Short mmCIF file of C-alpha atoms and ligand atoms in Angstrom, two decimals:
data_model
loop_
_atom_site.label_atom_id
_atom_site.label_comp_id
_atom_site.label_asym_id
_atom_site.label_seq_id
_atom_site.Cartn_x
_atom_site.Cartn_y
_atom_site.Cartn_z
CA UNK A 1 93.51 131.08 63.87
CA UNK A 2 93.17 133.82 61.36
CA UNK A 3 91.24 132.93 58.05
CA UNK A 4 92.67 132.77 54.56
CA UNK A 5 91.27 135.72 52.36
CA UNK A 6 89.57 134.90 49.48
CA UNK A 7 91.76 136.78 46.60
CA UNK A 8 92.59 133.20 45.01
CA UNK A 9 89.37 133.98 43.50
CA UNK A 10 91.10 135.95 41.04
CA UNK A 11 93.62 133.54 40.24
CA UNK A 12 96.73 135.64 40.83
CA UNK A 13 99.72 135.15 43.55
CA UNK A 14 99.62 138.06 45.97
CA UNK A 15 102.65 140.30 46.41
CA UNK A 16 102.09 144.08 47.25
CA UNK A 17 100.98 143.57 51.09
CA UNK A 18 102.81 147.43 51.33
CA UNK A 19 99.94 148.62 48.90
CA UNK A 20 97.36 147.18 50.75
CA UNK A 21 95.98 143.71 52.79
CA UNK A 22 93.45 141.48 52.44
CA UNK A 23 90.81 141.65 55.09
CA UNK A 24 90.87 139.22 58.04
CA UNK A 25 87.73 137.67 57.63
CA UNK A 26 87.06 137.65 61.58
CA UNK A 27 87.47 141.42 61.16
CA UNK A 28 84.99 141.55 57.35
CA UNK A 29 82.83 139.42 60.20
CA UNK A 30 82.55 141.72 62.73
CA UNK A 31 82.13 144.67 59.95
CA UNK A 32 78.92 143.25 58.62
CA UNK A 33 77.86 142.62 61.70
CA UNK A 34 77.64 146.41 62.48
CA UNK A 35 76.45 148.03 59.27
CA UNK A 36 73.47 145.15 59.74
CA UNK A 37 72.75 144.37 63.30
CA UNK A 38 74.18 147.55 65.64
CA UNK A 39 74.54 149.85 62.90
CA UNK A 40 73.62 152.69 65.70
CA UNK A 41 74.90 156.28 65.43
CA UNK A 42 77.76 156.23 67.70
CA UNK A 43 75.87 159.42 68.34
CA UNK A 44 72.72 158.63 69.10
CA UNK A 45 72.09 159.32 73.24
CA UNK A 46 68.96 158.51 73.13
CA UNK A 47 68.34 155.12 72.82
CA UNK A 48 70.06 151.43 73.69
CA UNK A 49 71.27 150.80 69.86
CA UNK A 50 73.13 154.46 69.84
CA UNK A 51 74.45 152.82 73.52
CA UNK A 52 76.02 149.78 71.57
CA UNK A 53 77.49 151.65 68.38
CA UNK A 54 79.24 154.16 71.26
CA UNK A 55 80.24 150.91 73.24
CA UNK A 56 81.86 149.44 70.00
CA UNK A 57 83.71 152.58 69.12
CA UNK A 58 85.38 152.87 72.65
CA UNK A 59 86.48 148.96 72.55
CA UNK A 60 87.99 149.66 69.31
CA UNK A 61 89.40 152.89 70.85
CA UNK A 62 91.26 150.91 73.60
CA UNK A 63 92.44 148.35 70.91
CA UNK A 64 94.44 151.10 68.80
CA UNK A 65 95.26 152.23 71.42
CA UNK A 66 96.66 149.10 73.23
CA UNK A 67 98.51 147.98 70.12
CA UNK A 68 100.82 151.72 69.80
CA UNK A 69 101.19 151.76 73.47
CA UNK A 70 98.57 155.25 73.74
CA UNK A 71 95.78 156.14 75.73
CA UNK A 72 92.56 155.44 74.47
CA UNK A 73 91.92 159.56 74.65
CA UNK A 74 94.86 159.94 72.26
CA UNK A 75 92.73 158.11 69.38
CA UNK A 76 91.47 160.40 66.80
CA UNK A 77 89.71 158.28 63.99
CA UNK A 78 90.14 159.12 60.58
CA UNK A 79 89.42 157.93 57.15
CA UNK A 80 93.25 156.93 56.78
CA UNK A 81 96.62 157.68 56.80
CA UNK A 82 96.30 160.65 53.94
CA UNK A 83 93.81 162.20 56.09
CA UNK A 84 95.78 161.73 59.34
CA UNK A 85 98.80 163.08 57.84
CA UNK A 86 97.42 166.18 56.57
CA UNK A 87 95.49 166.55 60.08
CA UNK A 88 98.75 166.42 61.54
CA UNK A 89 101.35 168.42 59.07
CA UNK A 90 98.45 171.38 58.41
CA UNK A 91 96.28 171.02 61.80
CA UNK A 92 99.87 172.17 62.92
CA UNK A 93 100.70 175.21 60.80
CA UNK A 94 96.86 176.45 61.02
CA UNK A 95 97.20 176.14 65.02
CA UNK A 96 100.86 178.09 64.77
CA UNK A 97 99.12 180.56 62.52
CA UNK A 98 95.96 180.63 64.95
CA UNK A 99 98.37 181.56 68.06
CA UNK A 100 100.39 184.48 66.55
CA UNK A 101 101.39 185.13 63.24
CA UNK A 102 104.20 187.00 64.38
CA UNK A 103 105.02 185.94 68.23
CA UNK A 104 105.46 181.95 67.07
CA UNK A 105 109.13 182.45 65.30
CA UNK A 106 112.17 181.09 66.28
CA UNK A 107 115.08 183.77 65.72
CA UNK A 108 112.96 186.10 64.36
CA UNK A 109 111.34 184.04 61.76
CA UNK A 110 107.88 184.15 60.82
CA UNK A 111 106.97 180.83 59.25
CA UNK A 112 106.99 177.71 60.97
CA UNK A 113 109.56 175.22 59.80
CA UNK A 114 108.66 171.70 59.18
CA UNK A 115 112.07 168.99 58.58
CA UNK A 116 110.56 165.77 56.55
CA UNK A 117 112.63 163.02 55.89
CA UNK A 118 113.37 162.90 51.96
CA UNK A 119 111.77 159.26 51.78
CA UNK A 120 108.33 160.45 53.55
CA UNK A 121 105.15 158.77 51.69
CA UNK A 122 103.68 161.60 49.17
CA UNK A 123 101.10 162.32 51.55
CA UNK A 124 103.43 163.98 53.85
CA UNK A 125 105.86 165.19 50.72
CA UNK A 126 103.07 166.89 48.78
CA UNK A 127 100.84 168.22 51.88
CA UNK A 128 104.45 170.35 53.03
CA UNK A 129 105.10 170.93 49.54
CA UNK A 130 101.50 172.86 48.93
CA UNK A 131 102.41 174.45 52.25
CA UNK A 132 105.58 175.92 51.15
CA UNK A 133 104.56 177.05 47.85
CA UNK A 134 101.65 178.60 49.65
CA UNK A 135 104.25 180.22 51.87
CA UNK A 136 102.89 179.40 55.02
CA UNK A 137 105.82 177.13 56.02
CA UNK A 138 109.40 176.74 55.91
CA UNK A 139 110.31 173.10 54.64
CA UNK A 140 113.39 171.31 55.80
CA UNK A 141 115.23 168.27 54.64
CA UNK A 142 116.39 165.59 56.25
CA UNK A 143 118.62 163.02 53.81
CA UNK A 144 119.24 159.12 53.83
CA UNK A 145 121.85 156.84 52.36
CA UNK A 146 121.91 154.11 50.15
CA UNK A 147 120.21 152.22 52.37
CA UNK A 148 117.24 154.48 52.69
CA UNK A 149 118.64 155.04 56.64
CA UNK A 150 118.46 158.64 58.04
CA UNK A 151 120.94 160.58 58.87
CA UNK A 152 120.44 161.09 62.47
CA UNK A 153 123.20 163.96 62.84
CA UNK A 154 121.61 165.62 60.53
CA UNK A 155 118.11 165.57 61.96
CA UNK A 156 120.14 166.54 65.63
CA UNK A 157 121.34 169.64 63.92
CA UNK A 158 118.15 170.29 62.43
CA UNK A 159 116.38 170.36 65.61
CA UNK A 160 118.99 171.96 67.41
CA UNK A 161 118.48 174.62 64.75
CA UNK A 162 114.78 175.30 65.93
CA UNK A 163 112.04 173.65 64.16
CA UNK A 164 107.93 173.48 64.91
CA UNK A 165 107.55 170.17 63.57
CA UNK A 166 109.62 167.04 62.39
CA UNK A 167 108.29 164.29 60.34
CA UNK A 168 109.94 161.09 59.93
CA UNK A 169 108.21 157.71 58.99
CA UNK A 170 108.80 154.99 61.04
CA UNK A 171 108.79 152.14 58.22
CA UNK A 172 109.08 152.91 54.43
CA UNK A 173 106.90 152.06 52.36
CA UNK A 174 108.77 151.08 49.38
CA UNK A 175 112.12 149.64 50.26
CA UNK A 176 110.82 148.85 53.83
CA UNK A 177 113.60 150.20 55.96
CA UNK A 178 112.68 150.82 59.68
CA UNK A 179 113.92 153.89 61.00
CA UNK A 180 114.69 154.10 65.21
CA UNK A 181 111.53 155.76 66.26
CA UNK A 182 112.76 155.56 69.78
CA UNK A 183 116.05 157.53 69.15
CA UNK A 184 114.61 160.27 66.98
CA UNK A 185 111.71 161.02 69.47
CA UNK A 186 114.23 161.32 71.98
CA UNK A 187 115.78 163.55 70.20
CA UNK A 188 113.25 165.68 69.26
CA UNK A 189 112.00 165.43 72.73
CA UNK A 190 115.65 166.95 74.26
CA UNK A 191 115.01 169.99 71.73
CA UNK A 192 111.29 170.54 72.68
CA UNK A 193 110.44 169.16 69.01
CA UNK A 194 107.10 167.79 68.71
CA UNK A 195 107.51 164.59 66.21
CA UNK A 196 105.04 163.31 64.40
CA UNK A 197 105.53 159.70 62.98
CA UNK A 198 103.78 158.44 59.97
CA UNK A 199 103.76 154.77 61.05
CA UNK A 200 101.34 153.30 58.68
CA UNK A 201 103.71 150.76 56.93
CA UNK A 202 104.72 149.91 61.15
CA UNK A 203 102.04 149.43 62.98
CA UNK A 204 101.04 146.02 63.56
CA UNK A 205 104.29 144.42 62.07
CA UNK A 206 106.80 146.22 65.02
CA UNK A 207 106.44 146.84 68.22
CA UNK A 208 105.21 150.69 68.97
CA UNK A 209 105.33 153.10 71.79
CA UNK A 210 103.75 156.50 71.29
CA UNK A 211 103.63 157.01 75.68
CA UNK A 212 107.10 155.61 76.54
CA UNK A 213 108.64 157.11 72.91
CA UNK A 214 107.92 160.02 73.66
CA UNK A 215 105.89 160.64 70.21
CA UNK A 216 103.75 163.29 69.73
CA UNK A 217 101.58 162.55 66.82
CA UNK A 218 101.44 159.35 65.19
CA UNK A 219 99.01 157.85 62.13
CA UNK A 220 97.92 154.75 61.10
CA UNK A 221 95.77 152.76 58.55
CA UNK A 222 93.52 149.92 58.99
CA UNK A 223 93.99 148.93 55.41
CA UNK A 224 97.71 147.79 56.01
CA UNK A 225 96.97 145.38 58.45
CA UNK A 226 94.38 143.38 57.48
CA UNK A 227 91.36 145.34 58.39
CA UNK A 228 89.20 147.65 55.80
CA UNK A 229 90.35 150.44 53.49
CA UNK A 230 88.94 153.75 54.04
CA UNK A 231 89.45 154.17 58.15
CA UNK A 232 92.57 154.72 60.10
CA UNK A 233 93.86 156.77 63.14
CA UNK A 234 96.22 159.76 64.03
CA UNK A 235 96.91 159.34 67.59
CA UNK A 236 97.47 162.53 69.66
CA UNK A 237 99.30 163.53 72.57
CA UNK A 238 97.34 164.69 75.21
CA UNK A 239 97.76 168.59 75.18
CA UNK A 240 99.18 169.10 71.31
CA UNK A 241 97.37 171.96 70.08
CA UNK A 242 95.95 171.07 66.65
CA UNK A 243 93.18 172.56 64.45
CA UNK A 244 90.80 170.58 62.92
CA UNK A 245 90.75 169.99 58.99
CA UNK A 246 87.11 170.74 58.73
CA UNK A 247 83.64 171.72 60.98
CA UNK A 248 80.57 169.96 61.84
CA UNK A 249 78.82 168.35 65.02
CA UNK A 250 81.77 168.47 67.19
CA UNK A 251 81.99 164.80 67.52
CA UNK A 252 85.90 163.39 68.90
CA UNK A 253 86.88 166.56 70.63
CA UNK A 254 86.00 168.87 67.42
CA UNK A 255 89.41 167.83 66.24
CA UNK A 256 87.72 165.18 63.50
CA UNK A 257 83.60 165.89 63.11
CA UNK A 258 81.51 163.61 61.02
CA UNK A 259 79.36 160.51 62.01
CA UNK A 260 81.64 158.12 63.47
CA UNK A 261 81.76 155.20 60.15
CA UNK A 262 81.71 152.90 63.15
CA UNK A 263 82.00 149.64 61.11
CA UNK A 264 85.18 150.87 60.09
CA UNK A 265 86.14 151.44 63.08
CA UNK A 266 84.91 148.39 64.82
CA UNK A 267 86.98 146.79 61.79
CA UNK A 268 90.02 148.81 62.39
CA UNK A 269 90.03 148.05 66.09
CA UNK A 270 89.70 144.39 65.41
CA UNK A 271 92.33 144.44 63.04
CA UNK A 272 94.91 146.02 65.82
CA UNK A 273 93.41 143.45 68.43
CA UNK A 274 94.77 140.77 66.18
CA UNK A 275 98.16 141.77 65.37
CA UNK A 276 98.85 142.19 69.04
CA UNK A 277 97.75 138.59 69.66
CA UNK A 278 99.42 137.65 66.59
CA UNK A 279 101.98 139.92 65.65
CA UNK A 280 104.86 138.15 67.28
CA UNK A 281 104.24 135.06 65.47
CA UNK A 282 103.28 135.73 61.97
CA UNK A 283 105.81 138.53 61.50
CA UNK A 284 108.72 135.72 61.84
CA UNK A 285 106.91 133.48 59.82
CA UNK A 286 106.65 136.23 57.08
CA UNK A 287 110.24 136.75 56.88
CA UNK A 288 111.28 133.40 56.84
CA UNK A 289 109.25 133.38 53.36
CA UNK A 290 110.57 136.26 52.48
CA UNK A 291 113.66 135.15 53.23
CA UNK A 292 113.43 132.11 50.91
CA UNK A 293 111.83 133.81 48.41
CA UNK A 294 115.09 136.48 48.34
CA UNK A 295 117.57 133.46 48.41
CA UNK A 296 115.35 131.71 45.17
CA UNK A 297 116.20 134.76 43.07
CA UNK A 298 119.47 135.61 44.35
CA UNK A 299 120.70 132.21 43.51
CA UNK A 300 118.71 132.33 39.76
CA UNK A 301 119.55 136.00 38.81
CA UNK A 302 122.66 137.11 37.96
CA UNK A 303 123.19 140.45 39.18
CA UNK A 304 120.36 140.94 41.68
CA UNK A 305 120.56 143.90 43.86
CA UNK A 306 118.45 143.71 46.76
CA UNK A 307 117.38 147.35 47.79
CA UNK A 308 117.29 149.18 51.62
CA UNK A 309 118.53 147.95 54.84
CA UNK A 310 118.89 144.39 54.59
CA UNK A 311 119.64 144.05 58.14
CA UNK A 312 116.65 146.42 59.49
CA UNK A 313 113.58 145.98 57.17
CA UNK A 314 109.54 144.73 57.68
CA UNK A 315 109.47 141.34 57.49
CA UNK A 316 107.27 141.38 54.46
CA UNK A 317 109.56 143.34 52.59
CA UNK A 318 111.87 142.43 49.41
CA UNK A 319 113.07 145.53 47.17
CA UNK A 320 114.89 144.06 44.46
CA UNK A 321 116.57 145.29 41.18
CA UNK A 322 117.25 143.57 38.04
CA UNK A 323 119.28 146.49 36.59
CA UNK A 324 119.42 145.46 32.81
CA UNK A 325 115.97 144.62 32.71
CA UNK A 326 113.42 147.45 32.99
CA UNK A 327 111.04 146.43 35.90
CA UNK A 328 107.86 147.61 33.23
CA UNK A 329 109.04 144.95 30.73
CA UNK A 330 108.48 142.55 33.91
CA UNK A 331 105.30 143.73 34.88
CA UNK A 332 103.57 143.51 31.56
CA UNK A 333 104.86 139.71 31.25
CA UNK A 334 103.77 138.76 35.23
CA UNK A 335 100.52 141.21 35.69
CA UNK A 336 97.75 138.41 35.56
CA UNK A 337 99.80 136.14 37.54
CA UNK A 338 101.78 137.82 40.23
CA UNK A 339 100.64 140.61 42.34
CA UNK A 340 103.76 143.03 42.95
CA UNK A 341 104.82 146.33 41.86
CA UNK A 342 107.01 149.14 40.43
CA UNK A 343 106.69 151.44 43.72
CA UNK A 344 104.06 152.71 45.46
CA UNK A 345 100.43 152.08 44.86
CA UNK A 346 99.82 155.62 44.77
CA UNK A 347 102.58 156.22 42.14
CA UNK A 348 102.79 153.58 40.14
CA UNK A 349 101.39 154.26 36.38
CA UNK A 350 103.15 157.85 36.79
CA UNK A 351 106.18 157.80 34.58
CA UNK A 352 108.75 159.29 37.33
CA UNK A 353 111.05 157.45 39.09
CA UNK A 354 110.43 156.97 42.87
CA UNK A 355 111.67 159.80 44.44
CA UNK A 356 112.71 157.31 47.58
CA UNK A 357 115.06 155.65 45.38
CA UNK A 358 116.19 159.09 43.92
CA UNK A 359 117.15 159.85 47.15
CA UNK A 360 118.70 156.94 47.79
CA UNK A 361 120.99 157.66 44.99
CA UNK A 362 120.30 154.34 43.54
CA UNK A 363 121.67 154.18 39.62
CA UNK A 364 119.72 154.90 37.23
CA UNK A 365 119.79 151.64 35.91
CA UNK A 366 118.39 150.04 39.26
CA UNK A 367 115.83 152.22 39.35
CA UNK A 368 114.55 151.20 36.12
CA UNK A 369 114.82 147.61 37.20
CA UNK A 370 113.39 148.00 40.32
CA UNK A 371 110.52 145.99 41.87
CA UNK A 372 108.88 145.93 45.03
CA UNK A 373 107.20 142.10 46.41
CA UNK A 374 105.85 142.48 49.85
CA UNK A 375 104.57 139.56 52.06
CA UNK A 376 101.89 139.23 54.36
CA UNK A 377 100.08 136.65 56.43
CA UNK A 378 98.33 134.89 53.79
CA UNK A 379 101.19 134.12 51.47
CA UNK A 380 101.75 130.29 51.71
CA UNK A 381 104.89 128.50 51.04
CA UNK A 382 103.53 127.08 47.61
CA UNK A 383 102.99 130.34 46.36
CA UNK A 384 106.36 131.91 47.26
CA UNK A 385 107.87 128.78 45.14
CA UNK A 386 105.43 129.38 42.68
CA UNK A 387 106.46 133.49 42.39
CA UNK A 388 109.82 132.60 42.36
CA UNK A 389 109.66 130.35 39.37
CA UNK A 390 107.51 132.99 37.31
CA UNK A 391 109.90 135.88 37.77
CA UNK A 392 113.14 133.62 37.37
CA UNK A 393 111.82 132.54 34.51
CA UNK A 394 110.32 135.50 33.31
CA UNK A 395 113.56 137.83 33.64
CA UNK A 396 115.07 135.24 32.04
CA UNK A 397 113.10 135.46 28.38
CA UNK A 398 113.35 139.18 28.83
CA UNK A 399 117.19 138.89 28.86
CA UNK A 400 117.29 136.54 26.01
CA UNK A 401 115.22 138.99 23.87
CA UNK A 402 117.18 142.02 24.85
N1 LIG B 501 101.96 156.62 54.54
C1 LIG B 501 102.54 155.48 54.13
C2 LIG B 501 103.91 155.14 54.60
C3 LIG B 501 101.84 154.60 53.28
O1 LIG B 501 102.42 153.47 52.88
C4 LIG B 501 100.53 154.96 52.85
C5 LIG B 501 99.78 154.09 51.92
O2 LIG B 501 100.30 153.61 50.94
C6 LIG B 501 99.98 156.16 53.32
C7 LIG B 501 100.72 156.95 54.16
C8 LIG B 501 98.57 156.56 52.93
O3 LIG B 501 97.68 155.76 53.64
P1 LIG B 501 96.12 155.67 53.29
O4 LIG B 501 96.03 154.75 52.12
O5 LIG B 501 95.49 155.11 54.51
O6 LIG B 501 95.64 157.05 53.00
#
C-alpha cells in the first residue's frame, strides 16, 4: 500500500505530477535510512559498511533495470534526466569526433547529424542546439501534427538518409502524447541508427523495453515517479561507444565518475521497484480521474479544447485550452489553491510560448489559453471534484470581466 505524501501541508490541490512527484514515503524511508545507518562509500573495498552501500547500489541497479526491461550492466546513474541527455546527445558527438574527424561521414560529410523530434524536452533541444551553433553537428528535424504525433515517414526518410543519432521522446512532457517506441527503434534499427529515447515522462507509467526494442540509449528520472529529485539513469547498450561528460575516479565504467550519491540511488531503485508492482494498477486508476476530471470541465466550459492525442496519452495527463481566456489570468486567480501549470516546469515564467505547441500549430489563441493538470497517485477523488469546481468557476469570473 503506498503512503499518501504529505504536500496537504501546504494547503494546495496537487496538479503538475509532469513537473515533478511527491516522494513515496517507503522510498523517503529507505533514503534516510542510508544517508544515516549504511551511508558507506559505495566505494569503499575495504570494509563491511563500503560492502553494504555497494550491495544497495547493485539491488537498485537490477530494479531500473527490471522495470525498462535492461540489463543491470546497462545502468549508468546520473543526477537526472538533463544530465543523462546531454551524456547521451554530446557523449555521442565527442566519441564520433574521438574516432575520426574525417573517416566518420556519411556521403562525404564531416559532421555527424543528429534528427530530434521538434517536441523533444529543452534538454535535448538546447544541448543539439549549442552543438550546432558550435558546428560540431548537423541537426535534423523531425515534425508532428496537431496532435503532437510524429511523423513516422518522415523519420524513415530521415534515417534512410544517413544519420549518427536520432532522438525521439517516448512520452511528452507537456501535452502527454506517447509516441511508438517500439516502431521507431525498429526503424532505426533496419537503418543501423542508434536511437536514443528520452523516456523520463514514460517510465514507470508504460510498459518499457530497451532489450526487446531494440533501444540504444535510454534516460530516466527518479523525480517523476515518486522517488527523489536530483538522481536518475541513462541506460546503455552494451557496446555503444560513448565518452564521458567529465573525469575523476573511474567509478561506473569511467562513463559517469563521482561518489556514487547512493541514497539517491537506493531511492531511485525503490521508486522503479514500486511502479512495477504497482504500475498496472494505479495507472488505470489515474486516468479514470483524469478522465472525470476532463468530462467536469468539458461539460462546464464552453469551448474547451483538450490538447494532444486523446486516444494515446499518460494517464495523468489533461492539456486543455480555454482559448479566450489567457491561461496567466488563470494562474494568478488559482496559484495558492491548485497546483497546475502553463507548460513546463523548466519554462514556465519565460514569456515564450511552448515551442511543443508551436509545433503543433496550435492557434495562437489556444496557446495563450493553454494549461497543463497532470495526475498522479496521490490525487484523491475529493480533490479532482474540488479542482474542477475552482477552475469552472474561476474561468468563469474571468469571462465575465473580460
Ligand atoms: N525530459 C523530459 C521529457 C522531462 O519532462 C524532464 C523534466 O521535466 C527532463 C527531461 C529533465 O529531467 P530532470 O529534471 O531529471 O533533469
Amino acid at each position: 500500500m503506498s503512503k499518501r505524501a504529505n504536500y496537504k501541508l501546504l494547503k494546495s490541490i496537487y496538479l503538475d505530477y509532469h513537473a515533478t512527484t511527491p516522494a513515496d514515503s517507503r522510498v523517503a524511508n529507505l533514503i534516510l535510512h542510508y544517508m544515516t545507518e549504511e551511508f558507506g562509500n559505495a566505494n569503499s573495498i575495504d570494509h563491511a559498511i563500503g560492502d553494504h552501500a555497494e550491495a544497495a547500489m547493485q539491488g537498485a541497479t537490477r530494479h531500473v533495470a527490471n522495470l525498462v526491461g535492461a540489463f543491470p550492466r546497462d545502468i549508468i546513474f546520473t543526477s537526472g534526466s538533463t544530465e543523462g541527455i546531454n551524456l547521451a546527445i554530446q557523449g555521442t558527438v565527442n566519441s564520433l569526433a574521438l574516432l575520426s574527424r574525417f573517416e566518420r561521414g556519411i556521403g562525404g560529410e564531416s559532421k555527424p547529424r543528429i534528427a530530434i523530434s521538434t517536441v523533444e524536452h529543452k534538454a535535448v533541444l538546447d544541448t543539439c542546439e549549442v552543438l550546432r551553433k558550435q558546428g560540431r553537428i548537423d541537426l535534423v528535424t523531425i515534425s508532428v501534427d496537431s496532435q503532437a504525433r510524429i511523423d513516422l515517414a518522415q523519420l524513415e526518410k530521415t534515417c534512410a538518409s544517413g544519420i549518427h543519432l536520432l532522438c525521439v521522446m517516448a512520452a511528452n512532457n507537456e501535452v502527454g502524447t506517447i509516441y511508438p517506441i517500439e516502431k521507431i527503434s525498429a526503424i532505426a534499427q533496419s537503418y543501423n541508427v542508434p536511437f536514443f529515447c528520452d523516456a523520463t515522462q514514460a517510465v514507470g507509467k508504460i510498459p518499457i523495453h530497451f532489450q526487446d526494442w531494440g533501444i540504444t540509449l535510454l534516460a530516466l528520472s527518479a523525480h517523476k515517479l515518486y522517488g527523489p529529485k536530483g538522481v536518475g539513469a541513462l541506460v546503455v547498450r552494451k557496446g555503444y561507444p560513448l565518452e564521458p561528460l567529465f573525469y575523476g575516479g573511474g567509478q561506473q565504467r569511467g562513463l559517469r565518475p563521482g561518489t556514487l550519491n547512493v541514497p539517491g540511488i537506493v531511492g531511485l531503485g525503490e521508486a522503479c521497484r514500486l511502479r512495477q508492482l504497482e504500475m498496472a494498477d494505479d495507472e488505470p486508476a489515474i486516468a479514470a480521474k483524469r478522465d472525470r476530471l476532463q468530462a467536469h470541465l468539458v461539460k462546464a466550459i464552453p469551448g474547451l479544447v483538450i490538447n494532444g492525442d486523446t486516444h494515446n496519452r499518460l494517464a495523468g495527463n489533461l492539456h486543455i485550452s480555454v482559448p479566450d481566456v489567457p491561461n496567466s489570468a488563470v494562474i494568478a486567480r488559482v496559484r495558492h489553491q491548485l497546483a497546475i501549470s502553463t507548460g513546463s516546469a523548466c519554462s514556465s515564467g519565460v514569456e515564450t510560448p511552448s515551442h511543443v505547441l508551436t509545433a503543433m500549430g496550435l492557434p495562437e489563441d489556444v496557446i495563450e489559453g493553454s494549461l497543463r493538470i497532470s495526475l498522479g497517485k496521490f490525487a484523491t477523488d475529493d480533490e479532482i471534484e474540488e479542482a474542477a469546481s475552482i477552475l469552472i468557476s474561476t474561468v468563469s469570473k474571468i469571462r465575465e470581466l473580460l
